[in-house]
Short mmCIF file of C-alpha atoms and ligand atoms in Angstrom, two decimals:
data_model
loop_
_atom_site.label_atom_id
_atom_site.label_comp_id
_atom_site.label_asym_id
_atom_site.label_seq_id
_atom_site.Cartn_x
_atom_site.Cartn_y
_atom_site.Cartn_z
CA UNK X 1 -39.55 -26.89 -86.80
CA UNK X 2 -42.41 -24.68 -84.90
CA UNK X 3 -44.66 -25.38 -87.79
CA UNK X 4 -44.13 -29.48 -87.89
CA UNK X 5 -47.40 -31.39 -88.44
CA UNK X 6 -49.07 -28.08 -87.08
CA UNK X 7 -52.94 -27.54 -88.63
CA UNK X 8 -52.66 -24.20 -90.80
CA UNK X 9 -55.80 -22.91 -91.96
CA UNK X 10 -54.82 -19.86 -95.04
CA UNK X 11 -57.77 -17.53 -95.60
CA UNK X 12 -57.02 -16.22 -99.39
CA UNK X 13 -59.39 -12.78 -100.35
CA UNK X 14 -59.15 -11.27 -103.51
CA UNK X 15 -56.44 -8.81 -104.45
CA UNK X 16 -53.59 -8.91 -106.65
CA UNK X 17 -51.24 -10.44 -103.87
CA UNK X 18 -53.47 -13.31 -103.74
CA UNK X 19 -50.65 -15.40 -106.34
CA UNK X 20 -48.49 -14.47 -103.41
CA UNK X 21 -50.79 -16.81 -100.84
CA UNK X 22 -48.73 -19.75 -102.89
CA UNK X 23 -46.06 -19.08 -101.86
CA UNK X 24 -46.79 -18.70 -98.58
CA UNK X 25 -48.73 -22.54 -99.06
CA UNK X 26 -45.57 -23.83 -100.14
CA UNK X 27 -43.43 -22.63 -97.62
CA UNK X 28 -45.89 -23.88 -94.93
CA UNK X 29 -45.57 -27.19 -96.51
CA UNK X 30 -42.20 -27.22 -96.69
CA UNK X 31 -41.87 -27.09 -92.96
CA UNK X 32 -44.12 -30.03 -92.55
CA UNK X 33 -47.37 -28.21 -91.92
CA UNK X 34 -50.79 -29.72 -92.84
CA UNK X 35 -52.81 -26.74 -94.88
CA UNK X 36 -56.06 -25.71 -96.01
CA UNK X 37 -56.81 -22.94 -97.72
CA UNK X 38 -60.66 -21.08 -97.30
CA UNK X 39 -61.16 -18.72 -100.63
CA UNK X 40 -63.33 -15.81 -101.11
CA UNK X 41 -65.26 -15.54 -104.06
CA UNK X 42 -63.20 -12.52 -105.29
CA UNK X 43 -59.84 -14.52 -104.76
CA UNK X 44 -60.97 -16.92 -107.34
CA UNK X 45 -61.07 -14.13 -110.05
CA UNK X 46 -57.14 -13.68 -109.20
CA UNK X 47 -56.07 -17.48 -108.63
CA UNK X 48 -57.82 -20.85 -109.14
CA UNK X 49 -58.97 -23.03 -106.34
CA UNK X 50 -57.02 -26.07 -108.43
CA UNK X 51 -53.50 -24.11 -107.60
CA UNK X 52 -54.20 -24.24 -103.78
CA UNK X 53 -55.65 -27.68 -103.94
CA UNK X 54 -52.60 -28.66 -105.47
CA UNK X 55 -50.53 -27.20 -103.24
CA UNK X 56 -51.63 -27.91 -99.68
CA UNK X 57 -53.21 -31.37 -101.30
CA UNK X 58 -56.45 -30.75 -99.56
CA UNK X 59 -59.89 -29.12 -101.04
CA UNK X 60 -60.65 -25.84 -100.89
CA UNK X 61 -63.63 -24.08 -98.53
CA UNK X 62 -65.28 -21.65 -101.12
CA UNK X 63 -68.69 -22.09 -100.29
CA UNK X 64 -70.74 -21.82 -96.66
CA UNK X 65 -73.18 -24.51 -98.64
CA UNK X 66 -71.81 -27.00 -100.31
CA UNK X 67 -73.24 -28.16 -103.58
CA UNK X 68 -72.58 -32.00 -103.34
CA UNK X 69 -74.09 -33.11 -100.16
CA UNK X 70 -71.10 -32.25 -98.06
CA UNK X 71 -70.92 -30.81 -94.46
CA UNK X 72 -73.66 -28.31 -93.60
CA UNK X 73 -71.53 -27.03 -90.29
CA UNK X 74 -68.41 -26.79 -92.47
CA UNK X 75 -67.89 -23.32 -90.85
CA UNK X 76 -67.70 -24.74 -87.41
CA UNK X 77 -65.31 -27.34 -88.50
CA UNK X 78 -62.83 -25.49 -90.54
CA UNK X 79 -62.79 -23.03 -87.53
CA UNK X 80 -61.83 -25.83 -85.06
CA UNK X 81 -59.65 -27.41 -87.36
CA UNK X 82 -56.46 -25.72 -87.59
CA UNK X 83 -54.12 -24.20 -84.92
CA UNK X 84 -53.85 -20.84 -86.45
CA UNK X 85 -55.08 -19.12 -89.04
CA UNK X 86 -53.54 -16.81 -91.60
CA UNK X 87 -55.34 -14.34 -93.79
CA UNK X 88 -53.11 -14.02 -97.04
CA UNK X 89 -53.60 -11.38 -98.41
CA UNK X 90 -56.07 -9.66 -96.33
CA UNK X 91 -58.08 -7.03 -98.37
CA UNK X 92 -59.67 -4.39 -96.78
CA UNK X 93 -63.02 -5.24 -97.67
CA UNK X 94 -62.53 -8.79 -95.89
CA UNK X 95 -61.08 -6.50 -92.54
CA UNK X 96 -64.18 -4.50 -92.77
CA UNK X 97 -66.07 -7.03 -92.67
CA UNK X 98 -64.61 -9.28 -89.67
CA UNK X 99 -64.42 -5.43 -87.66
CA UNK X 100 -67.77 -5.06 -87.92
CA UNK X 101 -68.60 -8.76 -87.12
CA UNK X 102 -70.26 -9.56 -90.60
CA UNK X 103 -70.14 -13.44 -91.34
CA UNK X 104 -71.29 -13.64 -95.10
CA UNK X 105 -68.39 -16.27 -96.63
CA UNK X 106 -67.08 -19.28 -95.79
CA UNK X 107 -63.97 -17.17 -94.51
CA UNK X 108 -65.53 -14.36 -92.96
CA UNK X 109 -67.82 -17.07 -91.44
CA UNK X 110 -65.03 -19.30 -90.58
CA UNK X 111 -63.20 -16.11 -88.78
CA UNK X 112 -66.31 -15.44 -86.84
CA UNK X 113 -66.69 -19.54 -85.70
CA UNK X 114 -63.01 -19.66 -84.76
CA UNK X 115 -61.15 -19.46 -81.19
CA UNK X 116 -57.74 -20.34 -82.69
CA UNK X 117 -55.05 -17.22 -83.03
CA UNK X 118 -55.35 -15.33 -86.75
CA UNK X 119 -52.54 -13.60 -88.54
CA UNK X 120 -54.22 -10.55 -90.90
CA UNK X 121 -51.64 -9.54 -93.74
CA UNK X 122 -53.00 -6.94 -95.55
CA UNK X 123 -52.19 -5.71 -99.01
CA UNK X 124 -53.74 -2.78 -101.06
CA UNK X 125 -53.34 0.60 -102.51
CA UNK X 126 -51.87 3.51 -100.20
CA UNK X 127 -54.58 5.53 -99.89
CA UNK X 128 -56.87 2.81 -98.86
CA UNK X 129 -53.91 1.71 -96.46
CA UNK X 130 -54.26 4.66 -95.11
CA UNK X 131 -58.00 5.61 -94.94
CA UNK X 132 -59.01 6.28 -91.22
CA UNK X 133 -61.90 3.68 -91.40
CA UNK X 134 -59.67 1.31 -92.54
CA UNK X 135 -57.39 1.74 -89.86
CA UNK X 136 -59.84 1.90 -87.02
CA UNK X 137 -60.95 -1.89 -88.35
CA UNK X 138 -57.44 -2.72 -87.42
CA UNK X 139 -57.21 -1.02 -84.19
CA UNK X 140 -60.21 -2.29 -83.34
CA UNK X 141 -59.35 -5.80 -84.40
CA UNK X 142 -55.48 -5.60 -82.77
CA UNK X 143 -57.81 -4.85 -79.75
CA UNK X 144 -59.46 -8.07 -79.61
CA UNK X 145 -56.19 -10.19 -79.95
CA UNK X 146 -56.11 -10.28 -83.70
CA UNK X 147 -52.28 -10.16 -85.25
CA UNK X 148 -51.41 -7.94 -88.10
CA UNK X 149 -48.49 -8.31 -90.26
CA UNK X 150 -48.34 -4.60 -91.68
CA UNK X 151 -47.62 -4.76 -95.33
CA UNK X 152 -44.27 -3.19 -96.45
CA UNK X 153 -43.53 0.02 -98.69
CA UNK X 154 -42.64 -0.65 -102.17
CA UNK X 155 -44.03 -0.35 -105.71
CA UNK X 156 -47.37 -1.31 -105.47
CA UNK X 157 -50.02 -3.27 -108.31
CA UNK X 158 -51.49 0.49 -109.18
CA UNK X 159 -48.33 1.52 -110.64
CA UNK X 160 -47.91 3.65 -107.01
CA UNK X 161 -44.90 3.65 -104.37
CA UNK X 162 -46.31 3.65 -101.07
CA UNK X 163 -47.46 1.37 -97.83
CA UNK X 164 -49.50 -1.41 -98.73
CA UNK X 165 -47.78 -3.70 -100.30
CA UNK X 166 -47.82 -7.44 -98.53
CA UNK X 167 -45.22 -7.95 -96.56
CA UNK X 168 -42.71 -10.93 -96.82
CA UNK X 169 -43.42 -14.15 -96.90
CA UNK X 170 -40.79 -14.80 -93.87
CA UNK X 171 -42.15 -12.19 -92.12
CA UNK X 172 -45.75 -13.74 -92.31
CA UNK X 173 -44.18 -16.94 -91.09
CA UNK X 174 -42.03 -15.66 -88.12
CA UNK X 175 -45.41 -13.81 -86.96
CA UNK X 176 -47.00 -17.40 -87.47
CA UNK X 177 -43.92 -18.99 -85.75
CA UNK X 178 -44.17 -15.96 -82.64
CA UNK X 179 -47.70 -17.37 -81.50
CA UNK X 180 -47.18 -21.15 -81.84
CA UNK X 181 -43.93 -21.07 -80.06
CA UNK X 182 -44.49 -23.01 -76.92
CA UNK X 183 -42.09 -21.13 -74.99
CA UNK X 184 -42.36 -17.57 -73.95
CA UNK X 185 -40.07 -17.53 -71.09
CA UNK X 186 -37.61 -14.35 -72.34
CA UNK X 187 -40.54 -11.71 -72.40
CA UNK X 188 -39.13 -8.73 -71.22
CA UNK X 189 -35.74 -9.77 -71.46
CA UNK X 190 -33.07 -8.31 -73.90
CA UNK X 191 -30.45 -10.91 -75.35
CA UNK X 192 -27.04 -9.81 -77.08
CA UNK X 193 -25.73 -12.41 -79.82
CA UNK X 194 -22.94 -12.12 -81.84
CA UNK X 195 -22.16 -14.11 -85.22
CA UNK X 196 -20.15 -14.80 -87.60
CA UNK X 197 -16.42 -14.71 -88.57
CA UNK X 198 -14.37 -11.37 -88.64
CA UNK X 199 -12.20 -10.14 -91.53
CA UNK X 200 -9.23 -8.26 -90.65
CA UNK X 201 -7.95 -6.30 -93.73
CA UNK X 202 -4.62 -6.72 -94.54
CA UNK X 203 -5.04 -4.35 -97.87
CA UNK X 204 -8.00 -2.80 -99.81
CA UNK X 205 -8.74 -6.30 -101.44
CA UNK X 206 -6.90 -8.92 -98.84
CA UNK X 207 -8.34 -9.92 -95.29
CA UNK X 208 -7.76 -12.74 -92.82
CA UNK X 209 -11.02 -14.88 -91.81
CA UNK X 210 -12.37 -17.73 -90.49
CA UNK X 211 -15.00 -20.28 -91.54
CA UNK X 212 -17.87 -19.51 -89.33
CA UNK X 213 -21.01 -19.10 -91.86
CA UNK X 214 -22.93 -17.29 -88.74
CA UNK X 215 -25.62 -20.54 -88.76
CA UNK X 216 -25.23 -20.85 -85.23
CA UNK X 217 -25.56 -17.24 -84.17
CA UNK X 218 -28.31 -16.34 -86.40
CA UNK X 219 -30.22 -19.71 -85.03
CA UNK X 220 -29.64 -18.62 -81.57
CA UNK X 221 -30.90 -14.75 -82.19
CA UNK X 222 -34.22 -16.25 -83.73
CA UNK X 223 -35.00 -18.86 -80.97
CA UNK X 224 -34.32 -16.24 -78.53
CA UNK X 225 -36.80 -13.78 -80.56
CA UNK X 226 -39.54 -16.27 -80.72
CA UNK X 227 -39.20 -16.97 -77.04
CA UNK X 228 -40.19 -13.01 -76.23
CA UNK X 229 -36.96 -11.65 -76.06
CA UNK X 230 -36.22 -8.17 -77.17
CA UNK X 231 -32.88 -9.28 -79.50
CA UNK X 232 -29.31 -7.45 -80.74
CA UNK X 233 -27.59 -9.48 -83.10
CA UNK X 234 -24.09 -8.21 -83.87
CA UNK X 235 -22.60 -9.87 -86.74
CA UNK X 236 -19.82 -10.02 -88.97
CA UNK X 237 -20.05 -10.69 -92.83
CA UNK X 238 -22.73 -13.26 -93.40
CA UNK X 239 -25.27 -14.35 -96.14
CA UNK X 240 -27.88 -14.96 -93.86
CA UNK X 241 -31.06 -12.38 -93.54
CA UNK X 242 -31.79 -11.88 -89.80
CA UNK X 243 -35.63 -12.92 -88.59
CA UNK X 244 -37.99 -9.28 -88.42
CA UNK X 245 -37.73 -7.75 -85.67
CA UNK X 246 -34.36 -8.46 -84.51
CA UNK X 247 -32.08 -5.11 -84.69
CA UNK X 248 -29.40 -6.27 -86.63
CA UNK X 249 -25.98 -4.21 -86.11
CA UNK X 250 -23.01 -4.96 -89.03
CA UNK X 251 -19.56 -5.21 -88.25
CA UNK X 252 -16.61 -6.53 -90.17
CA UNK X 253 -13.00 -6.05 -87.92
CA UNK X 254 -12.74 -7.60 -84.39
CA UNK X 255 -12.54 -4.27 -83.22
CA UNK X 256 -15.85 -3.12 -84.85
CA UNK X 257 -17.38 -6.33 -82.92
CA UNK X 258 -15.63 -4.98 -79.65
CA UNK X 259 -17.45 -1.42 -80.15
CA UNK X 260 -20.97 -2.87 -81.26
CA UNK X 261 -20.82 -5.38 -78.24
CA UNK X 262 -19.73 -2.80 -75.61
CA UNK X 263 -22.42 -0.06 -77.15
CA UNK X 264 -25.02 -2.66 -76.84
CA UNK X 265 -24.19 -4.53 -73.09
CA UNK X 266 -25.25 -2.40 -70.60
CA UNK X 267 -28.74 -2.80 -71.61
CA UNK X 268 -28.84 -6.87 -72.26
CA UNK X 269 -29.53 -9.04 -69.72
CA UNK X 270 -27.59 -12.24 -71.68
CA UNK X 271 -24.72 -11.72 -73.94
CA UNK X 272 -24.26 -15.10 -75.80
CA UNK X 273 -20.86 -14.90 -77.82
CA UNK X 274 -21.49 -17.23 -80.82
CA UNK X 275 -18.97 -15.15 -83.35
CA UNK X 276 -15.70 -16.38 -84.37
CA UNK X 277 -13.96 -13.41 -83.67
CA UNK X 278 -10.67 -12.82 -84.98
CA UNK X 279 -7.40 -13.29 -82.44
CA UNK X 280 -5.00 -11.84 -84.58
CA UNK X 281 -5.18 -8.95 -86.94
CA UNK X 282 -2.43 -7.67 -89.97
CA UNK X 283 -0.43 -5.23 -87.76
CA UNK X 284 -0.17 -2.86 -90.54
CA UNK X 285 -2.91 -2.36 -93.37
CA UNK X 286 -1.65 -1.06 -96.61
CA UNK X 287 -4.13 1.22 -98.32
CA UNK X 288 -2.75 0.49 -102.04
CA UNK X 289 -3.05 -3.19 -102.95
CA UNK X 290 0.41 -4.90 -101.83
CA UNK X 291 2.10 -5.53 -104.77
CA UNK X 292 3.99 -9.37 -104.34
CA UNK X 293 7.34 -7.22 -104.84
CA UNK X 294 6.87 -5.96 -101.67
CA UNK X 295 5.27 -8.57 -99.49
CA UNK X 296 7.44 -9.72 -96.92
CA UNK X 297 7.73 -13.43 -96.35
CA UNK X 298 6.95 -12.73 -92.93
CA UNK X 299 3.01 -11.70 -91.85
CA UNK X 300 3.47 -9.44 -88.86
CA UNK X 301 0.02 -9.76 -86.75
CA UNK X 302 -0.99 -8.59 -83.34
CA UNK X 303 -3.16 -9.50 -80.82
CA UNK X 304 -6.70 -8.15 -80.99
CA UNK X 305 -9.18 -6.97 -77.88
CA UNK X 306 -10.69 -10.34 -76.25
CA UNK X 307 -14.40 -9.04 -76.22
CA UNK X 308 -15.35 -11.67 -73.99
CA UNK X 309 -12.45 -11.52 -71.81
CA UNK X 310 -12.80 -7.72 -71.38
CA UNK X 311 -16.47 -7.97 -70.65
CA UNK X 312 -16.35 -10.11 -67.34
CA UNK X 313 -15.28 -7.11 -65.29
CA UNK X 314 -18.51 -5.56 -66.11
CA UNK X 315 -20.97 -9.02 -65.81
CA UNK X 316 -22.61 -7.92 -62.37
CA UNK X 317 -26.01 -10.19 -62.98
CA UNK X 318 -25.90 -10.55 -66.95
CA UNK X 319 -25.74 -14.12 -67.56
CA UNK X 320 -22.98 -14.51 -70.47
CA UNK X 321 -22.29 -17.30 -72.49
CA UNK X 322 -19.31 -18.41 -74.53
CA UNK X 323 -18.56 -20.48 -77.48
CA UNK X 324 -15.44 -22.74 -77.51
CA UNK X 325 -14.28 -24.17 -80.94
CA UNK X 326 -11.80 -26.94 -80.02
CA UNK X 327 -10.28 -29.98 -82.12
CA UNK X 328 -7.80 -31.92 -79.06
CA UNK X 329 -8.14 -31.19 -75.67
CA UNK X 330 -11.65 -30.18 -75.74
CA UNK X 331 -12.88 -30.44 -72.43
CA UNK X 332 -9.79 -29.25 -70.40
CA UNK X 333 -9.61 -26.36 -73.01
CA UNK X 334 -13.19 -25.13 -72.59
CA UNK X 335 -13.05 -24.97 -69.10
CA UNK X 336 -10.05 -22.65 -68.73
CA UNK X 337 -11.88 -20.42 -71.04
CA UNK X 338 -15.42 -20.49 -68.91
CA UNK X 339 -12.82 -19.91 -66.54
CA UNK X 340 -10.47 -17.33 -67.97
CA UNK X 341 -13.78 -15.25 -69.51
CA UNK X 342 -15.88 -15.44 -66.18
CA UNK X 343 -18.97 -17.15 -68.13
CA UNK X 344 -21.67 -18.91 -67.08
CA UNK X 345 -21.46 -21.68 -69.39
CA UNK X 346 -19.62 -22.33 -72.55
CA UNK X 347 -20.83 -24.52 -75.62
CA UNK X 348 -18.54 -26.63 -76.92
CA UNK X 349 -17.97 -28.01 -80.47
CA UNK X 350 -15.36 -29.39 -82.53
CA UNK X 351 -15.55 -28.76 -86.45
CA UNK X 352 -14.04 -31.79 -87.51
CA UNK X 353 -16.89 -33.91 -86.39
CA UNK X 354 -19.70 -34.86 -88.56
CA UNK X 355 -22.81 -32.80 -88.26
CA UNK X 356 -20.81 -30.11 -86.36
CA UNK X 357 -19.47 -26.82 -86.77
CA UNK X 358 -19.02 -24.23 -89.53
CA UNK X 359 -21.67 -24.21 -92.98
CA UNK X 360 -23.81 -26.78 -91.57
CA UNK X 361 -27.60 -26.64 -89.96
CA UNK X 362 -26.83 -28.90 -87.28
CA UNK X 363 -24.46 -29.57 -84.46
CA UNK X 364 -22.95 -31.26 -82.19
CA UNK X 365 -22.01 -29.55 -78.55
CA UNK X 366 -21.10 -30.24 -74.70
CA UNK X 367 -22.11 -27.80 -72.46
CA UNK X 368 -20.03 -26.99 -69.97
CA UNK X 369 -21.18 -25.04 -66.68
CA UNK X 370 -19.11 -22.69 -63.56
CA UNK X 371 -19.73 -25.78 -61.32
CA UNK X 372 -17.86 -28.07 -63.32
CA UNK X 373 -20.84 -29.88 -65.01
CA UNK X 374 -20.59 -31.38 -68.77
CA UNK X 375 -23.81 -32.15 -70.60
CA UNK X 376 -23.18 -34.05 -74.14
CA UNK X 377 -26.18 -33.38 -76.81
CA UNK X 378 -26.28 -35.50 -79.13
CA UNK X 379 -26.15 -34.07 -82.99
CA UNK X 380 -29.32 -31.90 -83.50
CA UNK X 381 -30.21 -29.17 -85.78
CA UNK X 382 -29.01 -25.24 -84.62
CA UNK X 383 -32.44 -24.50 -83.98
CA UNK X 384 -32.49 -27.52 -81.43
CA UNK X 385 -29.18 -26.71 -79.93
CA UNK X 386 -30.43 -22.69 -79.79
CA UNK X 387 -33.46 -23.84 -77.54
CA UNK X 388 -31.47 -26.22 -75.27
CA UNK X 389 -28.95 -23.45 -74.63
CA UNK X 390 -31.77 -20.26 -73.98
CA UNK X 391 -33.51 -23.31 -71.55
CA UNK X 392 -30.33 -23.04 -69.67
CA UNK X 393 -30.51 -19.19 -69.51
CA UNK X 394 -34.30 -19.08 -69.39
CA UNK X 395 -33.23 -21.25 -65.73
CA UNK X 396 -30.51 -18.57 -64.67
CA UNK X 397 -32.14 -15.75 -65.17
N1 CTP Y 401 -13.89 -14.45 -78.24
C1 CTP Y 401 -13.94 -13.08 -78.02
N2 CTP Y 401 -12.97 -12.28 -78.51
C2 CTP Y 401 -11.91 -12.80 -79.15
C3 CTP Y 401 -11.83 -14.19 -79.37
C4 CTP Y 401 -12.84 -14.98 -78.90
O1 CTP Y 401 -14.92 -12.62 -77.42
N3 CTP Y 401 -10.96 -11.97 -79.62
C5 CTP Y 401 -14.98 -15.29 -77.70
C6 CTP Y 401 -15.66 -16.12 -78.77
O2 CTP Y 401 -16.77 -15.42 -79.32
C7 CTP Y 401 -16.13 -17.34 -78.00
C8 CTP Y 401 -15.08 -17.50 -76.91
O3 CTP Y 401 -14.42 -16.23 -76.82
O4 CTP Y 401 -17.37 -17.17 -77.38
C9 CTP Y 401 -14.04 -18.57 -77.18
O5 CTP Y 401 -13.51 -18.40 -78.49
P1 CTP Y 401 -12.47 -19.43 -79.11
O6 CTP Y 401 -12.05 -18.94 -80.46
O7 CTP Y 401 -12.97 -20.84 -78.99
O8 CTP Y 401 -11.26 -19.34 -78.11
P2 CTP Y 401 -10.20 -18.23 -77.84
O9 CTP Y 401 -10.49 -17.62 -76.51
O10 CTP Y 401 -10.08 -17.30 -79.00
O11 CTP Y 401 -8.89 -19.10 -77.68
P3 CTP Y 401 -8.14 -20.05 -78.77
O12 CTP Y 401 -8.37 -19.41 -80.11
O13 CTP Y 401 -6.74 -20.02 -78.33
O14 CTP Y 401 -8.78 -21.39 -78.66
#
């Protein structure tokens, strides 16, 4: 909840993706920030004032001099207000502008007052995308700590296919979320997760799985990300869309997860094993559909590769990190494993408590350490239990 009760200030300039800025309001409201939203004149031709006022249930800044007796310093106060600001869309008139330090708005004025971090997502035509001047604004701006959130390549308002059109709204928030996390202790570190179940095909339309949705891994890869860390997320069949900039690798068979992992380790510095990877696999798969004439009454499985297991002999100073899904014996259980694996620590949870496990946002885990040491969190959300576990590795490393 990076953005709860935070002070959002959304600078809206006038281009088609300006209907797209509501969206963006919403979202920010959704996760509990407060908003206001500063207009240019031009953005009013595209969207009314009333939709953001609405919205983020706060007036709109449109004007450096307010008609009705209101604040004469508004500028300076909208600037101080918030604790970042976003630009939504960002045209490149508006760009221009703040490059070459004109204040003639309330925004561009507002830009010009403000100390607070700002977020420029830019949307336009390609070729003005792409126009050198254009570009050295940017450059220029990225230069003096400005963020950009470079628009996306798509079908664009013109009718064109080509750069420039605004990028996701998720995206615009994880850049958001990237500068008000608090924490930044995993710069320059690179962090292996895995998620997810495994399906082991038994024939072209039969598998054997498990009931991990990948919640937990996916939480862990994003916390990690916003902390500075250079991610890997290795993942079996999910619905869940990774955060940008995390390389995302795709696997479906235990052995698939094996390969990715043991491609990917030599370069990470953590390895945290959320995925529910498969123990047992269909020792033969049929490659026509098994017909129930000719399915035995008997499943004959085999054991598959124990990727954690098989990656202790080659730990040296990577911390790694195991997950331990239990239901009796939970304790006694975990420990052989943070035993048997050679982790650091392992994370316990059992699925059939409330709040805990597979499908759900939050859990509830023990953490258990190599000296022996149990810590009991109490049920949180996986973002919570994500940051409580990289603390932990943040202290290691
Ligand atoms: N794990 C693994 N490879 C496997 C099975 C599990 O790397 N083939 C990892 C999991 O990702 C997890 C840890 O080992 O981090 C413990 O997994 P868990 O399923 O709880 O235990 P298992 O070792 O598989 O033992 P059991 O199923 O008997 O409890």
């Amino acid at each position: 909840m990076l953005f709860f009760d935070k002070k959002v200030l959304v600078g809206v300039t006038g281009g088609i993706a300006a209907y797209k800025a509501a969206l963006l309001v919403r979202e920010l409201k959704k996760e509990s920030a407060q908003v206001r939203v500063v207009m240019t004149d031009a953005a009013t031709k595209f969207v009314a004032p009333l939709t953001f006022e609405t919205l983020c249930e706060n007036p709109v800044l449109l004007n450096l001099f307010p008609k009705e007796g209101g604040l004469r310093t508004a500028h300076i106060d909208w600037a101080r207000w918030p604790d970042i600001i976003i630009i939504c869309p960002a045209t490149a008139n508006t760009i221009g502008k703040i490059a070459a330090g004109i204040a003639d708005n309330a925004l561009t004025t507002t830009i010009m007052a403000t100390t607070r971090a700002v977020v420029f997502c830019p949307a336009m035509n390609k070729a003005m995308y792409a126009n050198p001047i254009f570009q050295g604004n940017v450059a220029k701006l990225e230069k003096n700590g400005y963020t950009f959130v470079a628009p996306g390549k798509g079908e664009l308002a013109c009718g064109e296919e080509g750069w420039g059109r605004l990028a996701e709204i998720d995206e615009i928030l994880f850049a958001a979320k990237k500068i008000l996390s608090p924490r930044r202790d995993l710069k320059n570190k690179r962090v292996l997760v895995t998620a997810g179940p495994t399906e082991e095909p038994l024939d072209p339309v039969r598998f054997i799985t498990n009931r991990s949705s990948g919640k937990m891994g996916f939480a862990l890869a994003e916390a990690a990300s916003l902390r500075g860390a250079e991610v890997t997320l290795v993942s079996g069949p999910t619905n869940l869309v990774a955060s940008p900039g995390i390389k995302l690798v795709k696997v479906r068979t235990a052995n698939e997860m094996s390969e990715a992992v043991f491609a990917n380790l030599g370069e990470n510095d953590v390895l945290l094993m959320a995925a529910a990877v498969s123990d047992f696999r269909p020792k033969k798969i049929s490659e026509q559909k098994l017909k129930k004439t000719d399915a035995k009454e008997i499943l004959e499985l085999e054991r598959t590769a124990d990727v954690l297991a098989e990656a202790a002999c080659r730990k040296g100073a990577r911390i790694h990190v195991g997950f331990s899904v239990e239901t009796e014996n939970e304790i006694e259980n975990s420990m052989l494993k943070l035993r048997n694996k050679g982790l650091d620590f392992i994370v316990l949870n059992n699925p059939l408590q409330e709040g805990a496990g597979f499908a759900v946002d939050t859990n509830r885990v023990t953490i258990l350490d190599a000296s022996g040491a149990i810590e009991k969190l109490p049920l949180m959300s996986k973002a919570e239990v994500s940051d409580r576990i990289l603390d932990r590795v943040g202290l290691l490393l």
